[in-house]
PDB file of C-alpha atoms and ligand atoms in Angstrom:
ATOM      1  CA  MET A  28       5.479   4.291 -29.227  1.00  0.00           C
ATOM      2  CA  ASN A  29       2.896   1.498 -28.974  1.00  0.00           C
ATOM      3  CA  VAL A  30      -0.815   2.246 -29.064  1.00  0.00           C
ATOM      4  CA  GLU A  31      -3.278  -0.411 -27.940  1.00  0.00           C
ATOM      5  CA  PHE A  32      -6.984  -0.034 -28.630  1.00  0.00           C
ATOM      6  CA  LEU A  33      -8.599  -1.619 -25.589  1.00  0.00           C
ATOM      7  CA  GLY A  34     -12.078  -0.202 -26.256  1.00  0.00           C
ATOM      8  CA  THR A  35     -13.291   1.192 -29.570  1.00  0.00           C
ATOM      9  CA  GLY A  36     -17.048   1.504 -29.077  1.00  0.00           C
ATOM     10  CA  GLY A  37     -19.203   4.403 -27.996  1.00  0.00           C
ATOM     11  CA  TYR A  38     -22.185   4.707 -25.688  1.00  0.00           C
ATOM     12  CA  HIS A  39     -22.364   1.157 -24.312  1.00  0.00           C
ATOM     13  CA  PRO A  40     -20.392  -2.084 -24.665  1.00  0.00           C
ATOM     14  CA  ASP A  41     -21.713  -4.773 -26.986  1.00  0.00           C
ATOM     15  CA  ALA A  42     -20.592  -8.247 -28.037  1.00  0.00           C
ATOM     16  CA  HIS A  43     -17.847  -6.751 -30.237  1.00  0.00           C
ATOM     17  CA  ARG A  44     -16.577  -3.629 -28.518  1.00  0.00           C
ATOM     18  CA  HIS A  45     -16.067  -2.140 -25.084  1.00  0.00           C
ATOM     19  CA  THR A  46     -16.261   1.624 -24.640  1.00  0.00           C
ATOM     20  CA  THR A  47     -13.405   4.044 -25.069  1.00  0.00           C
ATOM     21  CA  CYS A  48      -9.963   3.248 -23.700  1.00  0.00           C
ATOM     22  CA  VAL A  49      -6.657   3.583 -25.549  1.00  0.00           C
ATOM     23  CA  LEU A  50      -3.402   2.610 -23.856  1.00  0.00           C
ATOM     24  CA  LEU A  51       0.199   3.496 -24.640  1.00  0.00           C
ATOM     25  CA  PRO A  52       1.615   0.842 -22.321  1.00  0.00           C
ATOM     26  CA  ASP A  53       5.310   1.571 -22.745  1.00  0.00           C
ATOM     27  CA  ARG A  54       4.641   5.251 -21.915  1.00  0.00           C
ATOM     28  CA  GLY A  55       2.338   4.479 -18.967  1.00  0.00           C
ATOM     29  CA  LEU A  56      -0.286   6.650 -20.653  1.00  0.00           C
ATOM     30  CA  CYS A  57      -3.975   5.983 -21.134  1.00  0.00           C
ATOM     31  CA  ILE A  58      -6.742   8.010 -22.720  1.00  0.00           C
ATOM     32  CA  ASP A  59     -10.195   7.566 -21.214  1.00  0.00           C
ATOM     33  CA  ALA A  60     -11.426   4.856 -18.877  1.00  0.00           C
ATOM     34  CA  GLY A  61     -14.521   3.444 -20.514  1.00  0.00           C
ATOM     35  CA  SER A  62     -15.686  -0.097 -19.880  1.00  0.00           C
ATOM     36  CA  ALA A  63     -12.479  -1.409 -21.542  1.00  0.00           C
ATOM     37  CA  PHE A  64     -10.358   0.049 -18.724  1.00  0.00           C
ATOM     38  CA  PHE A  65     -10.524  -3.339 -16.974  1.00  0.00           C
ATOM     39  CA  ARG A  66      -8.004  -4.476 -19.625  1.00  0.00           C
ATOM     40  CA  ALA A  67      -5.431  -1.789 -18.846  1.00  0.00           C
ATOM     41  CA  PRO A  68      -3.681  -3.102 -15.683  1.00  0.00           C
ATOM     42  CA  GLU A  69      -2.728  -6.445 -17.262  1.00  0.00           C
ATOM     43  CA  ARG A  70      -1.403  -4.745 -20.394  1.00  0.00           C
ATOM     44  CA  LEU A  71       0.645  -2.372 -18.217  1.00  0.00           C
ATOM     45  CA  ALA A  72       1.974  -5.314 -16.203  1.00  0.00           C
ATOM     46  CA  ALA A  73       3.049  -6.994 -19.455  1.00  0.00           C
ATOM     47  CA  HIS A  74       5.313  -3.969 -19.986  1.00  0.00           C
ATOM     48  CA  GLY A  75       6.502  -3.887 -16.359  1.00  0.00           C
ATOM     49  CA  VAL A  76       4.711  -0.569 -15.784  1.00  0.00           C
ATOM     50  CA  THR A  77       2.969   0.065 -12.441  1.00  0.00           C
ATOM     51  CA  GLU A  78       2.138   3.791 -12.676  1.00  0.00           C
ATOM     52  CA  LEU A  79      -0.321   5.352 -15.066  1.00  0.00           C
ATOM     53  CA  ASP A  80      -1.132   8.815 -16.383  1.00  0.00           C
ATOM     54  CA  LEU A  81      -4.782   8.770 -17.435  1.00  0.00           C
ATOM     55  CA  VAL A  82      -6.148  11.643 -19.517  1.00  0.00           C
ATOM     56  CA  LEU A  83      -9.932  12.069 -19.630  1.00  0.00           C
ATOM     57  CA  THR A  84     -11.365  13.656 -22.775  1.00  0.00           C
ATOM     58  CA  HIS A  85     -14.526  14.302 -20.739  1.00  0.00           C
ATOM     59  CA  ALA A  86     -16.595  12.601 -18.066  1.00  0.00           C
ATOM     60  CA  HIS A  87     -19.497  10.984 -19.883  1.00  0.00           C
ATOM     61  CA  LEU A  88     -20.103   7.516 -18.441  1.00  0.00           C
ATOM     62  CA  ASP A  89     -18.775   5.620 -21.460  1.00  0.00           C
ATOM     63  CA  HIS A  90     -15.380   7.300 -20.811  1.00  0.00           C
ATOM     64  CA  VAL A  91     -15.104   7.007 -17.017  1.00  0.00           C
ATOM     65  CA  VAL A  92     -17.092   4.007 -15.758  1.00  0.00           C
ATOM     66  CA  GLY A  93     -13.935   1.837 -15.859  1.00  0.00           C
ATOM     67  CA  LEU A  94     -12.350   3.901 -13.076  1.00  0.00           C
ATOM     68  CA  THR A  95     -14.271   1.679 -10.676  1.00  0.00           C
ATOM     69  CA  PHE A  96     -12.686  -1.531 -12.067  1.00  0.00           C
ATOM     70  CA  PRO A  97      -8.984  -1.795 -11.066  1.00  0.00           C
ATOM     71  CA  LEU A  98      -9.355  -2.397  -7.307  1.00  0.00           C
ATOM     72  CA  ALA A  99      -7.886  -5.926  -7.329  1.00  0.00           C
ATOM     73  CA  HIS A 100      -4.740  -4.735  -9.124  1.00  0.00           C
ATOM     74  CA  ILE A 101      -4.371  -1.861  -6.676  1.00  0.00           C
ATOM     75  CA  GLU A 102      -4.773  -4.214  -3.709  1.00  0.00           C
ATOM     76  CA  ARG A 103      -2.141  -6.569  -5.167  1.00  0.00           C
ATOM     77  CA  GLY A 104       0.254  -3.682  -5.715  1.00  0.00           C
ATOM     78  CA  THR A 105       0.551  -4.184  -9.479  1.00  0.00           C
ATOM     79  CA  LEU A 106      -0.971  -0.733 -10.031  1.00  0.00           C
ATOM     80  CA  THR A 107       0.508   1.764  -7.598  1.00  0.00           C
ATOM     81  CA  ALA A 108      -0.405   5.217  -8.950  1.00  0.00           C
ATOM     82  CA  VAL A 109      -3.043   6.589 -11.306  1.00  0.00           C
ATOM     83  CA  ARG A 110      -2.624  10.292 -12.072  1.00  0.00           C
ATOM     84  CA  ILE A 111      -5.886  11.475 -13.622  1.00  0.00           C
ATOM     85  CA  HIS A 112      -5.729  14.522 -15.888  1.00  0.00           C
ATOM     86  CA  GLY A 113      -8.738  16.426 -17.231  1.00  0.00           C
ATOM     87  CA  ARG A 114     -10.835  19.546 -16.967  1.00  0.00           C
ATOM     88  CA  ARG A 115     -11.308  20.488 -13.317  1.00  0.00           C
ATOM     89  CA  GLU A 116     -15.109  20.215 -13.453  1.00  0.00           C
ATOM     90  CA  LYS A 117     -14.920  16.758 -15.041  1.00  0.00           C
ATOM     91  CA  LEU A 118     -12.548  15.482 -12.333  1.00  0.00           C
ATOM     92  CA  ASP A 119     -14.859  16.926  -9.677  1.00  0.00           C
ATOM     93  CA  ALA A 120     -17.865  15.244 -11.314  1.00  0.00           C
ATOM     94  CA  VAL A 121     -16.153  11.841 -11.301  1.00  0.00           C
ATOM     95  CA  ARG A 122     -15.203  12.130  -7.628  1.00  0.00           C
ATOM     96  CA  GLU A 123     -18.563  13.475  -6.498  1.00  0.00           C
ATOM     97  CA  HIS A 124     -20.854  11.308  -8.594  1.00  0.00           C
ATOM     98  CA  LEU A 125     -19.131   8.128  -9.833  1.00  0.00           C
ATOM     99  CA  PHE A 126     -17.519   7.623  -6.430  1.00  0.00           C
ATOM    100  CA  ALA A 127     -20.578   8.713  -4.455  1.00  0.00           C
ATOM    101  CA  ARG A 128     -21.368   6.388  -1.554  1.00  0.00           C
ATOM    102  CA  ASP A 129     -24.549   5.177  -3.227  1.00  0.00           C
ATOM    103  CA  LEU A 130     -22.885   4.409  -6.574  1.00  0.00           C
ATOM    104  CA  PHE A 131     -19.374   3.119  -5.806  1.00  0.00           C
ATOM    105  CA  PRO A 132     -18.077   3.867  -2.310  1.00  0.00           C
ATOM    106  CA  VAL A 133     -14.386   2.928  -2.682  1.00  0.00           C
ATOM    107  CA  LEU A 134     -12.153   5.682  -4.032  1.00  0.00           C
ATOM    108  CA  PRO A 135      -8.658   4.198  -4.442  1.00  0.00           C
ATOM    109  CA  PRO A 136      -6.067   6.228  -2.498  1.00  0.00           C
ATOM    110  CA  CYS A 137      -3.559   5.842  -5.359  1.00  0.00           C
ATOM    111  CA  PHE A 138      -5.794   7.991  -7.589  1.00  0.00           C
ATOM    112  CA  THR A 139      -4.596  11.588  -7.763  1.00  0.00           C
ATOM    113  CA  TRP A 140      -6.309  14.421  -9.634  1.00  0.00           C
ATOM    114  CA  HIS A 141      -4.571  16.859 -11.961  1.00  0.00           C
ATOM    115  CA  PRO A 142      -6.714  19.628 -13.488  1.00  0.00           C
ATOM    116  CA  LEU A 143      -5.582  20.903 -16.868  1.00  0.00           C
ATOM    117  CA  PRO A 144      -4.926  24.621 -17.343  1.00  0.00           C
ATOM    118  CA  GLU A 145      -8.228  26.472 -17.762  1.00  0.00           C
ATOM    119  CA  LYS A 146      -7.667  27.491 -21.364  1.00  0.00           C
ATOM    120  CA  GLU A 147      -9.378  26.587 -24.646  1.00  0.00           C
ATOM    121  CA  SER A 148      -6.203  24.860 -25.705  1.00  0.00           C
ATOM    122  CA  GLY A 149      -2.781  24.298 -24.213  1.00  0.00           C
ATOM    123  CA  THR A 150       0.224  22.056 -23.754  1.00  0.00           C
ATOM    124  CA  LEU A 151       1.712  20.304 -20.759  1.00  0.00           C
ATOM    125  CA  PRO A 152       4.315  17.641 -20.030  1.00  0.00           C
ATOM    126  CA  VAL A 153       2.775  14.210 -19.411  1.00  0.00           C
ATOM    127  CA  ALA A 154       4.273  10.700 -19.452  1.00  0.00           C
ATOM    128  CA  GLY A 155       7.636  11.828 -20.771  1.00  0.00           C
ATOM    129  CA  GLY A 156       6.127  13.670 -23.736  1.00  0.00           C
ATOM    130  CA  ARG A 157       4.098  16.751 -24.608  1.00  0.00           C
ATOM    131  CA  LEU A 158       0.321  16.646 -24.434  1.00  0.00           C
ATOM    132  CA  HIS A 159      -1.596  19.235 -26.448  1.00  0.00           C
ATOM    133  CA  PHE A 160      -5.298  19.633 -25.700  1.00  0.00           C
ATOM    134  CA  ARG A 161      -8.008  21.523 -27.540  1.00  0.00           C
ATOM    135  CA  GLU A 162     -11.676  22.094 -26.778  1.00  0.00           C
ATOM    136  CA  GLN A 163     -14.143  20.326 -29.106  1.00  0.00           C
ATOM    137  CA  THR A 164     -17.891  20.533 -29.814  1.00  0.00           C
ATOM    138  CA  HIS A 165     -19.786  18.065 -27.612  1.00  0.00           C
ATOM    139  CA  PRO A 166     -22.493  18.459 -24.931  1.00  0.00           C
ATOM    140  CA  GLY A 167     -20.621  19.601 -21.803  1.00  0.00           C
ATOM    141  CA  GLY A 168     -17.377  19.834 -23.784  1.00  0.00           C
ATOM    142  CA  SER A 169     -14.641  17.360 -24.639  1.00  0.00           C
ATOM    143  CA  LEU A 170     -10.939  17.583 -25.431  1.00  0.00           C
ATOM    144  CA  GLY A 171      -9.072  16.662 -28.582  1.00  0.00           C
ATOM    145  CA  LEU A 172      -5.583  15.414 -27.698  1.00  0.00           C
ATOM    146  CA  ARG A 173      -2.211  15.273 -29.429  1.00  0.00           C
ATOM    147  CA  TYR A 174       0.628  13.452 -27.705  1.00  0.00           C
ATOM    148  CA  GLU A 175       4.170  13.896 -28.952  1.00  0.00           C
ATOM    149  CA  ALA A 176       7.132  11.846 -27.735  1.00  0.00           C
ATOM    150  CA  ASP A 177      10.233  10.250 -29.271  1.00  0.00           C
ATOM    151  CA  GLY A 178       9.624  12.181 -32.483  1.00  0.00           C
ATOM    152  CA  LYS A 179       6.175  10.560 -32.932  1.00  0.00           C
ATOM    153  CA  ARG A 180       2.806  12.258 -33.059  1.00  0.00           C
ATOM    154  CA  PHE A 181      -0.413  10.564 -31.912  1.00  0.00           C
ATOM    155  CA  VAL A 182      -3.727  12.434 -32.214  1.00  0.00           C
ATOM    156  CA  PHE A 183      -6.959  11.354 -30.560  1.00  0.00           C
ATOM    157  CA  CYS A 184     -10.240  13.203 -31.142  1.00  0.00           C
ATOM    158  CA  THR A 185     -13.387  11.562 -29.827  1.00  0.00           C
ATOM    159  CA  ASP A 186     -16.834  12.713 -28.845  1.00  0.00           C
ATOM    160  CA  THR A 187     -16.974  15.674 -31.143  1.00  0.00           C
ATOM    161  CA  ALA A 188     -18.741  17.041 -34.148  1.00  0.00           C
ATOM    162  CA  PRO A 189     -16.357  17.511 -37.078  1.00  0.00           C
ATOM    163  CA  LEU A 190     -14.448  20.685 -36.262  1.00  0.00           C
ATOM    164  CA  PRO A 191     -12.649  23.287 -38.347  1.00  0.00           C
ATOM    165  CA  GLY A 192      -8.981  23.186 -37.452  1.00  0.00           C
ATOM    166  CA  THR A 193      -8.867  19.466 -36.697  1.00  0.00           C
ATOM    167  CA  ALA A 194      -6.901  18.738 -39.871  1.00  0.00           C
ATOM    168  CA  ASP A 195      -4.265  21.239 -38.732  1.00  0.00           C
ATOM    169  CA  PHE A 196      -4.289  19.825 -35.195  1.00  0.00           C
ATOM    170  CA  ALA A 197      -3.696  16.348 -36.655  1.00  0.00           C
ATOM    171  CA  ALA A 198      -1.412  17.396 -39.504  1.00  0.00           C
ATOM    172  CA  ASP A 199       1.242  14.826 -40.369  1.00  0.00           C
ATOM    173  CA  ALA A 200       0.355  12.640 -37.382  1.00  0.00           C
ATOM    174  CA  ASP A 201       1.858   9.183 -37.313  1.00  0.00           C
ATOM    175  CA  LEU A 202      -1.547   8.025 -36.117  1.00  0.00           C
ATOM    176  CA  PHE A 203      -4.759  10.065 -36.240  1.00  0.00           C
ATOM    177  CA  VAL A 204      -7.722   8.630 -34.369  1.00  0.00           C
ATOM    178  CA  HIS A 205     -11.107  10.269 -34.825  1.00  0.00           C
ATOM    179  CA  GLU A 206     -14.548   9.267 -33.711  1.00  0.00           C
ATOM    180  CA  CYS A 207     -17.188   8.200 -36.208  1.00  0.00           C
ATOM    181  CA  ASN A 208     -20.215   7.459 -34.104  1.00  0.00           C
ATOM    182  CA  PHE A 209     -22.627   7.301 -37.045  1.00  0.00           C
ATOM    183  CA  PRO A 210     -22.680   6.299 -40.715  1.00  0.00           C
ATOM    184  CA  ASP A 211     -23.851   8.879 -43.240  1.00  0.00           C
ATOM    185  CA  GLY A 212     -27.588   9.552 -43.071  1.00  0.00           C
ATOM    186  CA  TRP A 213     -27.597  10.217 -39.315  1.00  0.00           C
ATOM    187  CA  GLU A 214     -26.498  13.857 -39.527  1.00  0.00           C
ATOM    188  CA  ASP A 215     -29.432  15.233 -37.483  1.00  0.00           C
ATOM    189  CA  LEU A 216     -28.826  12.949 -34.519  1.00  0.00           C
ATOM    190  CA  ALA A 217     -25.062  13.460 -34.847  1.00  0.00           C
ATOM    191  CA  GLU A 218     -25.505  17.213 -34.582  1.00  0.00           C
ATOM    192  CA  ARG A 219     -27.865  16.944 -31.597  1.00  0.00           C
ATOM    193  CA  THR A 220     -25.510  14.607 -29.725  1.00  0.00           C
ATOM    194  CA  GLY A 221     -22.207  16.250 -30.701  1.00  0.00           C
ATOM    195  CA  HIS A 222     -20.889  13.350 -32.764  1.00  0.00           C
ATOM    196  CA  SER A 223     -19.617  12.778 -36.312  1.00  0.00           C
ATOM    197  CA  THR A 224     -20.776  10.970 -39.444  1.00  0.00           C
ATOM    198  CA  LEU A 225     -18.498   9.313 -41.979  1.00  0.00           C
ATOM    199  CA  THR A 226     -18.150  11.783 -44.859  1.00  0.00           C
ATOM    200  CA  PRO A 227     -16.856  14.785 -42.856  1.00  0.00           C
ATOM    201  CA  VAL A 228     -14.478  12.496 -40.946  1.00  0.00           C
ATOM    202  CA  LEU A 229     -13.038  11.192 -44.217  1.00  0.00           C
ATOM    203  CA  GLU A 230     -12.596  14.798 -45.353  1.00  0.00           C
ATOM    204  CA  LEU A 231     -10.630  15.534 -42.164  1.00  0.00           C
ATOM    205  CA  ALA A 232      -8.550  12.407 -42.706  1.00  0.00           C
ATOM    206  CA  ARG A 233      -7.775  13.460 -46.262  1.00  0.00           C
ATOM    207  CA  ALA A 234      -6.786  17.001 -45.211  1.00  0.00           C
ATOM    208  CA  ALA A 235      -4.674  15.934 -42.220  1.00  0.00           C
ATOM    209  CA  ARG A 236      -2.404  13.712 -44.324  1.00  0.00           C
ATOM    210  CA  ALA A 237      -1.727  11.471 -41.332  1.00  0.00           C
ATOM    211  CA  ARG A 238       0.233   8.299 -41.985  1.00  0.00           C
ATOM    212  CA  ARG A 239      -2.654   6.255 -40.693  1.00  0.00           C
ATOM    213  CA  THR A 240      -6.199   7.107 -39.581  1.00  0.00           C
ATOM    214  CA  LEU A 241      -8.396   4.914 -37.397  1.00  0.00           C
ATOM    215  CA  LEU A 242     -12.052   5.485 -36.580  1.00  0.00           C
ATOM    216  CA  VAL A 243     -13.369   4.789 -33.072  1.00  0.00           C
ATOM    217  CA  HIS A 244     -16.411   5.369 -30.853  1.00  0.00           C
ATOM    218  CA  VAL A 245     -18.660   3.562 -33.306  1.00  0.00           C
ATOM    219  CA  SER A 246     -22.269   3.029 -32.363  1.00  0.00           C
ATOM    220  CA  PRO A 247     -23.189  -0.291 -30.726  1.00  0.00           C
ATOM    221  CA  ASP A 248     -26.437  -0.098 -32.689  1.00  0.00           C
ATOM    222  CA  ALA A 249     -24.709  -0.400 -36.075  1.00  0.00           C
ATOM    223  CA  ALA A 250     -26.261  -2.967 -38.410  1.00  0.00           C
ATOM    224  CA  ASP A 251     -22.896  -4.503 -39.402  1.00  0.00           C
ATOM    225  CA  PRO A 252     -20.309  -4.652 -36.593  1.00  0.00           C
ATOM    226  CA  ALA A 253     -17.576  -5.470 -39.163  1.00  0.00           C
ATOM    227  CA  ASP A 254     -18.246  -2.207 -41.018  1.00  0.00           C
ATOM    228  CA  PRO A 255     -20.266  -0.124 -38.553  1.00  0.00           C
ATOM    229  CA  VAL A 256     -19.965   3.207 -40.397  1.00  0.00           C
ATOM    230  CA  GLY A 257     -20.295   2.099 -44.029  1.00  0.00           C
ATOM    231  CA  LEU A 258     -16.627   2.616 -44.893  1.00  0.00           C
ATOM    232  CA  GLY A 259     -16.791  -0.175 -47.458  1.00  0.00           C
ATOM    233  CA  ALA A 260     -19.412   1.732 -49.476  1.00  0.00           C
ATOM    234  CA  ALA A 261     -17.739   5.158 -49.233  1.00  0.00           C
ATOM    235  CA  THR A 262     -16.685   6.849 -52.459  1.00  0.00           C
ATOM    236  CA  ASN A 263     -12.920   7.090 -52.706  1.00  0.00           C
ATOM    237  CA  PRO A 264     -11.995   6.831 -49.007  1.00  0.00           C
ATOM    238  CA  PRO A 265      -8.339   7.656 -48.321  1.00  0.00           C
ATOM    239  CA  PRO A 266      -6.414   4.351 -48.412  1.00  0.00           C
ATOM    240  CA  HIS A 267      -4.925   4.719 -44.939  1.00  0.00           C
ATOM    241  CA  VAL A 268      -8.301   4.845 -43.117  1.00  0.00           C
ATOM    242  CA  ALA A 269      -9.824   1.912 -41.238  1.00  0.00           C
ATOM    243  CA  VAL A 270     -12.211   1.251 -38.371  1.00  0.00           C
ATOM    244  CA  ALA A 271     -10.410   0.230 -35.165  1.00  0.00           C
ATOM    245  CA  VAL A 272     -11.415  -2.903 -33.271  1.00  0.00           C
ATOM    246  CA  ASP A 273     -10.781  -3.911 -29.660  1.00  0.00           C
ATOM    247  CA  GLY A 274      -7.375  -5.537 -29.367  1.00  0.00           C
ATOM    248  CA  LEU A 275      -5.818  -3.655 -32.300  1.00  0.00           C
ATOM    249  CA  ARG A 276      -2.215  -2.611 -31.658  1.00  0.00           C
ATOM    250  CA  ALA A 277      -0.325   0.003 -33.641  1.00  0.00           C
ATOM    251  CA  GLU A 278       3.393   0.690 -33.458  1.00  0.00           C
ATOM    252  CA  LEU A 279       4.419   4.215 -34.373  1.00  0.00           C
TER     253      LEU A 279
HETATM  254 ZN1   ZN B 320     -18.674   8.764 -25.683  1.00  0.00          ZN
HETATM  255 ZN1   ZN B 321     -19.497  12.068 -24.725  1.00  0.00          ZN
END
């Protein structure tokens, strides 16, 4: 299982990071379509893949704006199907608002819409594996995801406050990805916006005992883009934790 971090920033793109998009090219699976989604079709083509299952954690703009980007690839026939999975109300919001005539009037016919079961948490078959989803704490809601295939376990939790139960959800993952929108010291804003600061994320990483943990959805307003959440100054961070950057590839 290959995991490619196409976009690792939150909120808006900056000179270093595009917004959330993670691709498993050999599985034809993508999570979120932030501004980095423009990179997905070429990476799929490199693996000879023309169909995509796209799972949306939620429908905030920094996770869906890229859905308007792949028209040229669709016209050329190098991207022939995009099956979009998510909460029903999020899929409806994307169709009604992002693809409104006054915002972006071309809805590709190869997009199809697949609402998840209306449960707090659940499991369904996607892209040749099992996708587990779980509701998180974020304005309007968001989904934590765990994808299991070929005996590997990949966990992706973004746009959420640190949640009880996440360490269990991510237990023994081959790769655990969690958001860290803010460094320590921004707890008030993190709570108001439904995001996480460094210390509780490191505690989750420690408890989950994942083989590797990568932090994403870092703020574009960070003072140091090389260490946007202050990981270098953290006391005793688990050794397998790092901040992801655009272009990072992990093989599980
Ligand atoms: Zn976001
Ligand atoms: Zn969000």
